[in-house]
């Protein structure tokens, strides 16, 4: 049995093997001696679930008893500077290669035009 904790928008905020409500300190104690604090007006739903599908991740998915697990339409991947830099380096490599290919094609066209011009001059 697993516990799925969701916020007021049904977004999963925790998946845990354990669950203990500490009302005095306004905490929900979960695995590894971690505590999730919640405010007086905050609504936390706790569901007992038999099985969690492999693709389900905290924040990326929502849960309700009626719908089960479903993708969170409001989820946005966090910014990853390292990944962004790697993506930009790959884009620069690709654009540099394309530029070189285009320069080569232009040179071939120019040489073909010179050859055609020389042929037409020799025919005159």
mmCIF file of N, CA and C in Angstrom, residues 6 24 26 28 44 95 98 100-101 105 112-113 117:
data_model
loop_
_atom_site.group_PDB
_atom_site.id
_atom_site.type_symbol
_atom_site.label_atom_id
_atom_site.label_comp_id
_atom_site.label_asym_id
_atom_site.label_seq_id
_atom_site.Cartn_x
_atom_site.Cartn_y
_atom_site.Cartn_z
ATOM 1 N N UNK A 6 -1.981 14.835 -2.318
ATOM 2 C CA UNK A 6 -2.221 15.840 -3.357
ATOM 3 C C UNK A 6 -2.600 17.172 -2.720
ATOM 4 N N UNK A 24 -0.685 18.809 15.636
ATOM 5 C CA UNK A 24 -0.123 19.805 16.553
ATOM 6 C C UNK A 24 0.908 20.685 15.853
ATOM 7 N N UNK A 26 1.247 20.754 12.483
ATOM 8 C CA UNK A 26 0.763 20.958 11.116
ATOM 9 C C UNK A 26 1.732 20.336 10.103
ATOM 10 N N UNK A 28 2.758 16.530 7.958
ATOM 11 C CA UNK A 28 2.441 15.163 7.561
ATOM 12 C C UNK A 28 3.781 14.453 7.466
ATOM 13 N N UNK A 44 -4.714 19.288 2.038
ATOM 14 C CA UNK A 44 -3.910 18.158 1.578
ATOM 15 C C UNK A 44 -4.811 16.929 1.577
ATOM 16 N N UNK A 95 24.157 24.354 -36.965
ATOM 17 C CA UNK A 95 24.126 25.545 -37.822
ATOM 18 C C UNK A 95 25.468 25.772 -38.518
ATOM 19 N N UNK A 98 25.589 23.334 -41.365
ATOM 20 C CA UNK A 98 24.700 23.779 -42.439
ATOM 21 C C UNK A 98 25.307 24.949 -43.197
ATOM 22 N N UNK A 100 28.527 25.612 -43.565
ATOM 23 C CA UNK A 100 29.608 25.077 -44.389
ATOM 24 C C UNK A 100 29.059 24.392 -45.634
ATOM 25 N N UNK A 101 27.971 23.627 -45.475
ATOM 26 C CA UNK A 101 27.350 22.957 -46.615
ATOM 27 C C UNK A 101 26.831 23.973 -47.629
ATOM 28 N N UNK A 105 27.932 24.647 -51.524
ATOM 29 C CA UNK A 105 26.970 24.667 -52.630
ATOM 30 C C UNK A 105 27.089 25.959 -53.432
ATOM 31 N N UNK A 112 30.097 26.593 -61.604
ATOM 32 C CA UNK A 112 29.272 26.180 -62.745
ATOM 33 C C UNK A 112 28.906 27.388 -63.592
ATOM 34 N N UNK A 113 28.625 28.516 -62.955
ATOM 35 C CA UNK A 113 28.284 29.733 -63.713
ATOM 36 C C UNK A 113 29.485 30.241 -64.497
ATOM 37 N N UNK A 117 29.686 30.559 -68.457
ATOM 38 C CA UNK A 117 30.042 31.836 -69.067
ATOM 39 C C UNK A 117 31.189 31.657 -70.041
#
